[in-house]
Short mmCIF file of C-alpha atoms in Angstrom, two decimals:
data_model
loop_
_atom_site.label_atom_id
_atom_site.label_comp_id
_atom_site.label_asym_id
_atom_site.label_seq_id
_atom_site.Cartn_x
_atom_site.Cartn_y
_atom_site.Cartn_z
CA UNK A 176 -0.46 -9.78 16.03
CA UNK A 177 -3.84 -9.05 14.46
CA UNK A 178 -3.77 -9.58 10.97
CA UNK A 179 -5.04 -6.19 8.80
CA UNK A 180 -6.34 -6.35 5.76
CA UNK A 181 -5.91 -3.12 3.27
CA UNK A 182 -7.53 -2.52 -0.10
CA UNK A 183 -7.41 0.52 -2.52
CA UNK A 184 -10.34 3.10 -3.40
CA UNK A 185 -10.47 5.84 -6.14
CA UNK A 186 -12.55 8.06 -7.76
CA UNK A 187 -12.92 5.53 -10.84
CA UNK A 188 -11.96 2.03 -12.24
CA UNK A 189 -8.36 1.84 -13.82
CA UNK A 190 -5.29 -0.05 -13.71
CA UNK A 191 -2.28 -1.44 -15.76
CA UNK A 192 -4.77 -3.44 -17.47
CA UNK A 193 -8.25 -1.21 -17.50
CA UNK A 194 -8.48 2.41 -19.32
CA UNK A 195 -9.95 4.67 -17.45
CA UNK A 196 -12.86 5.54 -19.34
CA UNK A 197 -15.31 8.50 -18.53
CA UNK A 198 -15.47 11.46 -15.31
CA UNK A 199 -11.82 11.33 -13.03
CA UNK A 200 -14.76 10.98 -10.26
CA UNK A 201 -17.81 8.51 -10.59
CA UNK A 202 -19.51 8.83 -7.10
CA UNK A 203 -21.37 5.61 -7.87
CA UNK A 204 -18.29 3.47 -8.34
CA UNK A 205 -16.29 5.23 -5.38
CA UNK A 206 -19.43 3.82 -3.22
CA UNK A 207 -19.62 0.70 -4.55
CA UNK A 208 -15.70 0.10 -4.46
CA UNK A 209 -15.77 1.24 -1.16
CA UNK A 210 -18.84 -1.17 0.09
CA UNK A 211 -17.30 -4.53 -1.56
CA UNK A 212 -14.46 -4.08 0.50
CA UNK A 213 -16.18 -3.90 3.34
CA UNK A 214 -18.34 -6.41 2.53
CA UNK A 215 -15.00 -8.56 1.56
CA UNK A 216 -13.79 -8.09 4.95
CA UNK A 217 -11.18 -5.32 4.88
CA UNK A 218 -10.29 -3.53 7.06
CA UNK A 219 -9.18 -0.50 5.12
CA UNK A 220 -9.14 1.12 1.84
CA UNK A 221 -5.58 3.21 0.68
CA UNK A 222 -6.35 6.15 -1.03
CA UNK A 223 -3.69 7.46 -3.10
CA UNK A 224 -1.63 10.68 -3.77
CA UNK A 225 -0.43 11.78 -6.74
CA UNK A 226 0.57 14.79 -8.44
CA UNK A 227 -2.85 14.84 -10.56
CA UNK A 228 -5.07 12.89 -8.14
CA UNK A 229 -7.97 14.42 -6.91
CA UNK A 230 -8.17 15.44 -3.35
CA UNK A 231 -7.72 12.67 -1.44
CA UNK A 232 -9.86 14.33 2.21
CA UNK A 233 -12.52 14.08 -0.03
CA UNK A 234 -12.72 11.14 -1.64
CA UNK A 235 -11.77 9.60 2.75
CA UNK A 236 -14.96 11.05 3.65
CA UNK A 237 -17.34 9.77 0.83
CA UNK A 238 -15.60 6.21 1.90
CA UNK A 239 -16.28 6.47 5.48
CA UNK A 240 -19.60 7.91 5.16
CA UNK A 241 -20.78 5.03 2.53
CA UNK A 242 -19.40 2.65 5.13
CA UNK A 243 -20.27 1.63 8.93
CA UNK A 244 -16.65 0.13 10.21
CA UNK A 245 -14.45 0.46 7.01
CA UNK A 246 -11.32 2.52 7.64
CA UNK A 247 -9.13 4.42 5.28
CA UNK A 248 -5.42 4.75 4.90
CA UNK A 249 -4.76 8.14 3.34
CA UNK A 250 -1.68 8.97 1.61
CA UNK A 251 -0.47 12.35 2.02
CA UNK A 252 2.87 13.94 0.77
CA UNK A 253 4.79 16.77 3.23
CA UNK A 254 5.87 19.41 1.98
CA UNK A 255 2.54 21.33 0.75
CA UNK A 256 0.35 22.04 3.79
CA UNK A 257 1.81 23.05 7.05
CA UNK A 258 2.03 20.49 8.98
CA UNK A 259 -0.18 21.93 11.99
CA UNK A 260 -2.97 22.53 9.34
CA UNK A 261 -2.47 18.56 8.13
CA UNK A 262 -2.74 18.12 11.81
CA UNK A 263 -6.52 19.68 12.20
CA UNK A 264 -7.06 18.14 9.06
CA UNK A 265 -6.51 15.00 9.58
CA UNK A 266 -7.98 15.08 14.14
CA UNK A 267 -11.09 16.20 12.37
CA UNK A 268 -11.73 13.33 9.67
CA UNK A 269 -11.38 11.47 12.96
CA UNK A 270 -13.90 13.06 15.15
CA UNK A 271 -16.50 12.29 12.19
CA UNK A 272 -15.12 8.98 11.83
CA UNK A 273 -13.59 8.26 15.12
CA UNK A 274 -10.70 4.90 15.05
CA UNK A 275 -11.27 4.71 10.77
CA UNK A 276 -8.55 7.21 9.84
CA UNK A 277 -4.99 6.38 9.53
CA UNK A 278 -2.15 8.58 7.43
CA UNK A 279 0.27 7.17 4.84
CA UNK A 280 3.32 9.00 4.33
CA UNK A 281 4.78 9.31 1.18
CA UNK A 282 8.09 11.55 0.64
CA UNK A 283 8.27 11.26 -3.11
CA UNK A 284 10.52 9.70 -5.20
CA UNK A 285 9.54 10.67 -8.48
CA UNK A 286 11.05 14.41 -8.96
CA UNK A 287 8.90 15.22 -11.76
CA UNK A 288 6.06 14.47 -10.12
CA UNK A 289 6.80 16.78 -7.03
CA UNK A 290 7.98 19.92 -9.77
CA UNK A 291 4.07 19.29 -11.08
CA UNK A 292 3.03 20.81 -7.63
CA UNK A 293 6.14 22.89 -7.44
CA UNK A 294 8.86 21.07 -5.28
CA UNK A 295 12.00 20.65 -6.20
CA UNK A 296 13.76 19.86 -4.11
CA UNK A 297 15.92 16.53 -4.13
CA UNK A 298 15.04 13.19 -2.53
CA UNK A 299 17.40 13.78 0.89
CA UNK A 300 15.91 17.45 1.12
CA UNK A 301 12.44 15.33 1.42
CA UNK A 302 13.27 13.39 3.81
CA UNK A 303 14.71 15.70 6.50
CA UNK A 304 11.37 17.31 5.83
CA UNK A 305 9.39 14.92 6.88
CA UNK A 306 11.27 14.37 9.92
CA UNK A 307 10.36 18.45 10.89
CA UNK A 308 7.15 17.81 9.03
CA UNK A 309 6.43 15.08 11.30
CA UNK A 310 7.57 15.78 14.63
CA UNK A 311 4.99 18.63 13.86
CA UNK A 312 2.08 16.59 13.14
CA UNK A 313 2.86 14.35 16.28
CA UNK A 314 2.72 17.41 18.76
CA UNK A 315 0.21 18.59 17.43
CA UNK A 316 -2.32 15.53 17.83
CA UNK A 317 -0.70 15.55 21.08
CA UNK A 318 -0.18 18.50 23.17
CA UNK A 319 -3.19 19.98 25.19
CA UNK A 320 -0.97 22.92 25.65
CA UNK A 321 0.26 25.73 23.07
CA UNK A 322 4.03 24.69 22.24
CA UNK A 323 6.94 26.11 19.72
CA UNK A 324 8.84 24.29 17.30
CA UNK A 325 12.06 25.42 15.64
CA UNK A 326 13.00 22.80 13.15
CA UNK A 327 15.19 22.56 10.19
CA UNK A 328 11.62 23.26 7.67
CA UNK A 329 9.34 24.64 10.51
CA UNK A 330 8.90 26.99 13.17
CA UNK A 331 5.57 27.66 14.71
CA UNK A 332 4.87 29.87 17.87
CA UNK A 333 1.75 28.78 20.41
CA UNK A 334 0.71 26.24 18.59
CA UNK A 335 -2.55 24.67 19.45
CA UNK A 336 -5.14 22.60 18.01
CA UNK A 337 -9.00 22.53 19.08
CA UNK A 338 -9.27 19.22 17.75
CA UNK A 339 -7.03 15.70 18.74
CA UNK A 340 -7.92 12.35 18.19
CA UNK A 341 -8.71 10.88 21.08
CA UNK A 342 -7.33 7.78 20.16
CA UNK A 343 -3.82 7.82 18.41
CA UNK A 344 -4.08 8.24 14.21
CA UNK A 345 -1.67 5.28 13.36
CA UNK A 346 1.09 6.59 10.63
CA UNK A 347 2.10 4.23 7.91
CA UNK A 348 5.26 4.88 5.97
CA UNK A 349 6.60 4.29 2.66
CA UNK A 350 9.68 4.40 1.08
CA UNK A 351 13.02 1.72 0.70
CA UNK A 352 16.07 4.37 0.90
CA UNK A 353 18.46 4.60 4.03
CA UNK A 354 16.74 8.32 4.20
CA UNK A 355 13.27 6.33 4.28
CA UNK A 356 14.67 3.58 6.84
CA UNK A 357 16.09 6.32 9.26
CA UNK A 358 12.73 8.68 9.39
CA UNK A 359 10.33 6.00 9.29
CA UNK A 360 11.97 3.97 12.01
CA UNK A 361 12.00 7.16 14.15
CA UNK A 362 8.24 7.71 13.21
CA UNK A 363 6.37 4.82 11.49
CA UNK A 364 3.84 2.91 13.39
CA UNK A 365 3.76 0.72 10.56
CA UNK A 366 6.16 0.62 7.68
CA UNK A 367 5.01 -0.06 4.41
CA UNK A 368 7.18 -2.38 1.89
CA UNK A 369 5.91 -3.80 -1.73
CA UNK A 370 5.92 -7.34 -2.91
CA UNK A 371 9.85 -7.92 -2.30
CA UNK A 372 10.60 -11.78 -2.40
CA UNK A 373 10.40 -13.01 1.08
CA UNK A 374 14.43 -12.78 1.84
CA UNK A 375 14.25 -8.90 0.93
CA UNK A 376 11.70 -8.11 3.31
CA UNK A 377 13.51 -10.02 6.26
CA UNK A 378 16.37 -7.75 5.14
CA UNK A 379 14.20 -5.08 5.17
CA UNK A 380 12.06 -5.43 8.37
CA UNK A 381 15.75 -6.00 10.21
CA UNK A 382 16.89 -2.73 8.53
CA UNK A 383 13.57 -0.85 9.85
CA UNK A 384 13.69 -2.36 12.96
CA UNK A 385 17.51 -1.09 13.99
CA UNK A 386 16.74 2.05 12.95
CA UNK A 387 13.33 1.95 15.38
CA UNK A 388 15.88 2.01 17.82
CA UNK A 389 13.54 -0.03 20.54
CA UNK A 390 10.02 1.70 18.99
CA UNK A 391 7.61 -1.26 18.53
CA UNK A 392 6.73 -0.83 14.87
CA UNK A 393 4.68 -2.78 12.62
CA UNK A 394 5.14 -3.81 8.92
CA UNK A 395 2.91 -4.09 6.13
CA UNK A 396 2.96 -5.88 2.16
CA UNK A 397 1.57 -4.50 -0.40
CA UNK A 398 1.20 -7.36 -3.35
CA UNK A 399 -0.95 -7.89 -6.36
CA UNK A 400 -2.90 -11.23 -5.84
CA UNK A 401 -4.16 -13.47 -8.79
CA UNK A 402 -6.57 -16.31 -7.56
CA UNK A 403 -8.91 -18.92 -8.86
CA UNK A 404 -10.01 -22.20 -8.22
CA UNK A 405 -7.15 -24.27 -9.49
CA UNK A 406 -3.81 -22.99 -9.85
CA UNK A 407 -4.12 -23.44 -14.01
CA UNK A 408 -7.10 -21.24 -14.11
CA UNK A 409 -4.73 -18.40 -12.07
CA UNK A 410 -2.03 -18.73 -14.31
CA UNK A 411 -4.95 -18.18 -17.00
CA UNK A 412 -5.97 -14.91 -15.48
CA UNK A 413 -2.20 -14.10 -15.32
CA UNK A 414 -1.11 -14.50 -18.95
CA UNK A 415 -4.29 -11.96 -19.68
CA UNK A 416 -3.15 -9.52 -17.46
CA UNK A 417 0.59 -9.17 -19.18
CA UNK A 418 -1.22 -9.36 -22.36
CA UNK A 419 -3.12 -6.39 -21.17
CA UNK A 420 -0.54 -4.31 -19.64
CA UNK A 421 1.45 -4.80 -22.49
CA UNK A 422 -1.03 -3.50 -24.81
CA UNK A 423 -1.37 -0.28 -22.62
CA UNK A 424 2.10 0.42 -21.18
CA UNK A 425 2.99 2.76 -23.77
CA UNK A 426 -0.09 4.83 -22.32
CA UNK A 427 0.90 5.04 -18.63
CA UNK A 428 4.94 3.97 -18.84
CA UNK A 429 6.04 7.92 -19.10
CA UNK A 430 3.44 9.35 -16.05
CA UNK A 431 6.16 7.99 -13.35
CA UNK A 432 9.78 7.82 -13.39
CA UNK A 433 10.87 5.06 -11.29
CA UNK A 434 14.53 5.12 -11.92
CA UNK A 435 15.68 7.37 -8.98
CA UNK A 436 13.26 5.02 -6.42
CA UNK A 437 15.01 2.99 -4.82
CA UNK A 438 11.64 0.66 -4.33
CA UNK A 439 11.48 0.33 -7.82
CA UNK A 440 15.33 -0.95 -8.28
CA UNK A 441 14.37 -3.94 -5.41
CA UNK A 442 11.52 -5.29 -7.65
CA UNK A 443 13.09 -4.93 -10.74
CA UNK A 444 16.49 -6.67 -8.74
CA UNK A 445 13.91 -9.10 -8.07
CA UNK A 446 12.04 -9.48 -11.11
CA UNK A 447 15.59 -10.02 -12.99
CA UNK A 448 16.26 -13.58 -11.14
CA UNK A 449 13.30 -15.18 -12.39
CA UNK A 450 9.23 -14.14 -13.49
CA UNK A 451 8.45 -16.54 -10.31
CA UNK A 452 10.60 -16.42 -7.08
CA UNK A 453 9.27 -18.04 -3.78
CA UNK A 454 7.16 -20.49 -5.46
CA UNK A 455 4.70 -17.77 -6.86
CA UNK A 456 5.34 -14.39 -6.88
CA UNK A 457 4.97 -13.30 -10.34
CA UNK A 458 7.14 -10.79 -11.85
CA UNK A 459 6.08 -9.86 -14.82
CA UNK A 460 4.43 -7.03 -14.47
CA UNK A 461 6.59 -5.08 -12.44
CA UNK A 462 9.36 -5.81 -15.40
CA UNK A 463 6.69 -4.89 -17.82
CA UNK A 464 5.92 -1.40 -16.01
CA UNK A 465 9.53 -0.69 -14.99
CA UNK A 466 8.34 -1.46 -11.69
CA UNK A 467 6.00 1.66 -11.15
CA UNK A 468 4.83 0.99 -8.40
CA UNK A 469 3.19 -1.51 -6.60
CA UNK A 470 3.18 -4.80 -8.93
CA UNK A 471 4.50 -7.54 -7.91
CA UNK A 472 1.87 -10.67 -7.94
CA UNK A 473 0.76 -13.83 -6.64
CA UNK A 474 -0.49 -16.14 -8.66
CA UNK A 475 -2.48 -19.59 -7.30
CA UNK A 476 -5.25 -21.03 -6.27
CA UNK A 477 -7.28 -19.50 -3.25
CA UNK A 478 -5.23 -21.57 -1.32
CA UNK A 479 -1.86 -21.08 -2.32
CA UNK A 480 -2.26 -17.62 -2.66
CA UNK A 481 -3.21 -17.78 1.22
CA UNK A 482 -0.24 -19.96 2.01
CA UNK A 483 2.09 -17.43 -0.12
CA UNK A 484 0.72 -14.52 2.31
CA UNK A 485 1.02 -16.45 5.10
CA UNK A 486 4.67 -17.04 4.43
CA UNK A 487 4.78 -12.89 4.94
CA UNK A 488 2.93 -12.65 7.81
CA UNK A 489 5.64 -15.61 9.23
CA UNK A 490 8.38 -12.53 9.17
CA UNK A 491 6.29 -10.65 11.18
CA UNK A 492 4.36 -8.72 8.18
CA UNK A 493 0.89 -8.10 10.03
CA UNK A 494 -0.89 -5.47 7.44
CA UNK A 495 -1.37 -7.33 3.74
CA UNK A 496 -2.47 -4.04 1.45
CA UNK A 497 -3.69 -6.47 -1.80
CA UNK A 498 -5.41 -4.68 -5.10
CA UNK A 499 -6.45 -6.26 -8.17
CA UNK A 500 -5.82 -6.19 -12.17
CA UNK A 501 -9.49 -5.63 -12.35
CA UNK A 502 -10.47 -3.20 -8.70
CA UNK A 503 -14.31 -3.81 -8.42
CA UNK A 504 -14.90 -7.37 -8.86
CA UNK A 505 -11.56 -8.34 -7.58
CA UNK A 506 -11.96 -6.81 -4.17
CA UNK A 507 -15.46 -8.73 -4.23
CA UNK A 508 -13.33 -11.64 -5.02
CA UNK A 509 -10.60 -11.16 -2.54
CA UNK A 510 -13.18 -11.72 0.56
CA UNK A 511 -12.55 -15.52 -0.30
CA UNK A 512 -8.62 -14.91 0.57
CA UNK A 513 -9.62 -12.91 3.03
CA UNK A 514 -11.21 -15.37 5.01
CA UNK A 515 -8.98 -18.23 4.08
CA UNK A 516 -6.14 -16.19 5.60
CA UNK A 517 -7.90 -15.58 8.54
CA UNK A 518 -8.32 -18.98 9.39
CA UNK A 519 -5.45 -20.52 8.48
CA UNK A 520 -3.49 -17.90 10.79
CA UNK A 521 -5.80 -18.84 13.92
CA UNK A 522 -5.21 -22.34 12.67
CA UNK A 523 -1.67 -22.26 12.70
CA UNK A 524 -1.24 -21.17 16.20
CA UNK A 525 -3.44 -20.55 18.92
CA UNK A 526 -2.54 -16.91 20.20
CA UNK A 527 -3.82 -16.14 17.11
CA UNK A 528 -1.19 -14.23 15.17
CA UNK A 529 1.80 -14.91 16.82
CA UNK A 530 3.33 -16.39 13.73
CA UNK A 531 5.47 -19.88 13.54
CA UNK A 532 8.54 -19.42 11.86
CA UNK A 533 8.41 -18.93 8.00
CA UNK A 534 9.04 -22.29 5.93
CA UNK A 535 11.73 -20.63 3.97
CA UNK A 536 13.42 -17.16 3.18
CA UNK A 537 15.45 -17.95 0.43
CA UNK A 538 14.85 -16.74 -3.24
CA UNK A 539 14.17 -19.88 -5.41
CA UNK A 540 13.60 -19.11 -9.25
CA UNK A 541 11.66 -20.81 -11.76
CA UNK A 542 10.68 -19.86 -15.14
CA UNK A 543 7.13 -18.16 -16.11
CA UNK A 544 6.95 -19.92 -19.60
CA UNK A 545 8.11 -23.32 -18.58
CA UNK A 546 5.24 -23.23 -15.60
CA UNK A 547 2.22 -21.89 -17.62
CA UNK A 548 3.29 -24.51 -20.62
CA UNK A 549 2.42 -27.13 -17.79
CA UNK A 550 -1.28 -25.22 -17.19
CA UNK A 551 -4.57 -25.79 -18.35
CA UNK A 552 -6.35 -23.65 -20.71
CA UNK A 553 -8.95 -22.61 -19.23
CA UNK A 554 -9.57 -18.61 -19.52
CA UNK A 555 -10.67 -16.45 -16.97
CA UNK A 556 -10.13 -12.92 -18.27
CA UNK A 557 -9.82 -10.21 -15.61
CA UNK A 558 -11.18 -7.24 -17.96
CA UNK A 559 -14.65 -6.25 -17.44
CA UNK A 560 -14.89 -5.50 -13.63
#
């Protein structure tokens, strides 16, 4: 297993804890985000979807052309372009930028996001799309030859594209209902989870890999990681980052509705045992946010941090997707972890990624206040980036 490291890229700085201040697209920052993670030693950037984002083909190709070897993970949501035209779309980001492109797909599980573009149709209705949508997409990379489909949400007649990817586009998938588990286990090369505790996502990668059905799938984590130099500094940097989310949640708290994902419920499940669990992942935030979206933390020194992934990549996790509080100077800051992970992974055992067993799977609490009261004082805001 070769580890893969992803990071996140957008049109302009924001987070739970950073207002977005000034143009929805800075080119500047998008080029600078982009370089620090390549200079941190990632091996992707995700770019996002959303119902208001800007479009996301765009903002792939500034990244790749800013770049030399930097790859992007772009998230795209069936159900609004045919899936022959996402297809061409997608073969000919590739021939410009052959081996960096790789799709993420997202159903939906917010409804009111998906009536701002004008779908409404309910979360199972989604799914069985993307099954058609993707059996579509597939073919069409694939087949030299014109070929028909009659599905349950397409039907195309001699379909043929001028342009494949030479090399297969890997397809990521998100999403933690059955629905999600049965079409990304027929279709995922790699399926996505968030920052579950590490039981959940043993659960989970045995749920995704029964429904794979044989299909050699990969699995990727997507956590919120809070380093410094000693683990009382971290916990610093942590107790500004609630602070700061909690100042601006009544801004962003009504944009998503996470109550009908079933993600959401797992973190929130998880966050409800304890603000730690498995030593260090911190849970405050996604009970804070009501778990909208990825936010789930690790909190630590460079070191523990490293050990804390390392615990995932022992279940067989191979892609770690990690984004900051504060994106620009915490990618920059990441390359440490980056590294350290690295090594310690070709430490641990010689093939290099064929990870030892993991030390423990079992959800162990501990509380947030009790731990920080412990900590040092020293501050290390994360604002400012």
């Amino acid at each position: 297993m070769t580890l893969e490291f992803i990071g996140y890229a957008a049109g302009r700085q924001t987070s739970e804890t950073i207002a977005p201040d000034g143009p929805t697209i800075q080119p500047h920052y998008l080029r600078e985000i982009a370089r620090t993670h390549e200079q941190a030693g990632f091996d992707r950037v995700l770019i996002a979807q959303s119902a208001s984002s800007p479009d996301g083909f765009v903002l792939a190709d500034q990244v790749l052309a800013a770049t030399e070897r930097l790859g992007v993970l772009l998230a795209h949501r069936p159900g609004f372009v045919a899936p022959t035209q996402l297809a061409r779309k997608f073969a000919t980001l590739d021939a410009f930028h052959p081996g960096r492109v790789a799709l993420h797909v997202i159903t939906g599980g917010d409804d009111a996001d998906q009536a701002r573009d004008g779908d409404f149709t309910d979360k199972p209705t989604r799914y069985r799309r993307t099954d058609d949508f993707l059996s579509v997409v597939r073919r069409t990379w694939e087949s030299a030859e014109p070929f028909d489909h009659d599905g349950e949400f397409y039907r195309v007649r001699g379909a043929l594209s001028d342009v494949r990817p030479e090399r297969p586009i890997p397809v990521y998938f998100g999403g933690a209902s059955t629905d999600a588990i049965r079409v990304g286990g027929k279709h995922a090369d790699v399926y996505a989870f968030w920052g579950e505790p590490l039981a959940g996502i043993a659960e989970r990668i045995d749920q995704v890999r029964a429904a794979a059905a044989g299909r050699d799938v990969a699995f990727s984590v997507s956590l919120r990681p809070i380093p410094a130099a000693t683990e009382a500094e971290a916990w610093e940097r942590a107790r500004d980052v609630l602070r700061l989310t909690q100042d601006r949640v009544g801004e962003f708290k009504g944009r998503r509705d996470s109550t009908e994902a079933v993600g959401s419920r797992r973190l929130l499940e998880a966050a409800a045992t304890g603000d730690v669990v498995d030593e260090r992942l911190w849970t405050a935030v996604a009970k804070t946010t009501g778990a909208a979206g990825n936010s789930t933390a690790l909190v630590g020194s460079y070191e523990q941090v490293a050990d804390s992934l390392l615990d995932y990549v022992r279940l067989g996790v191979g892609t770690l997707l990690i984004r900051g509080f504060s994106p620009l100077a915490d990618a920059r800051d990441y390359g440490t972890l980056v590294r350290l992970v690295r090594e310690r992974a070709d430490a641990t055992d010689p093939a290099k990624g064929r990870p030892t067993p993991a030390r423990h799977a079992t959800v162990a609490t501990k509380s947030f206040g009790r731990d920080c009261g412990r900590m040092g004082n020293d501050q290390h805001s994360t604002v400012g980036a």
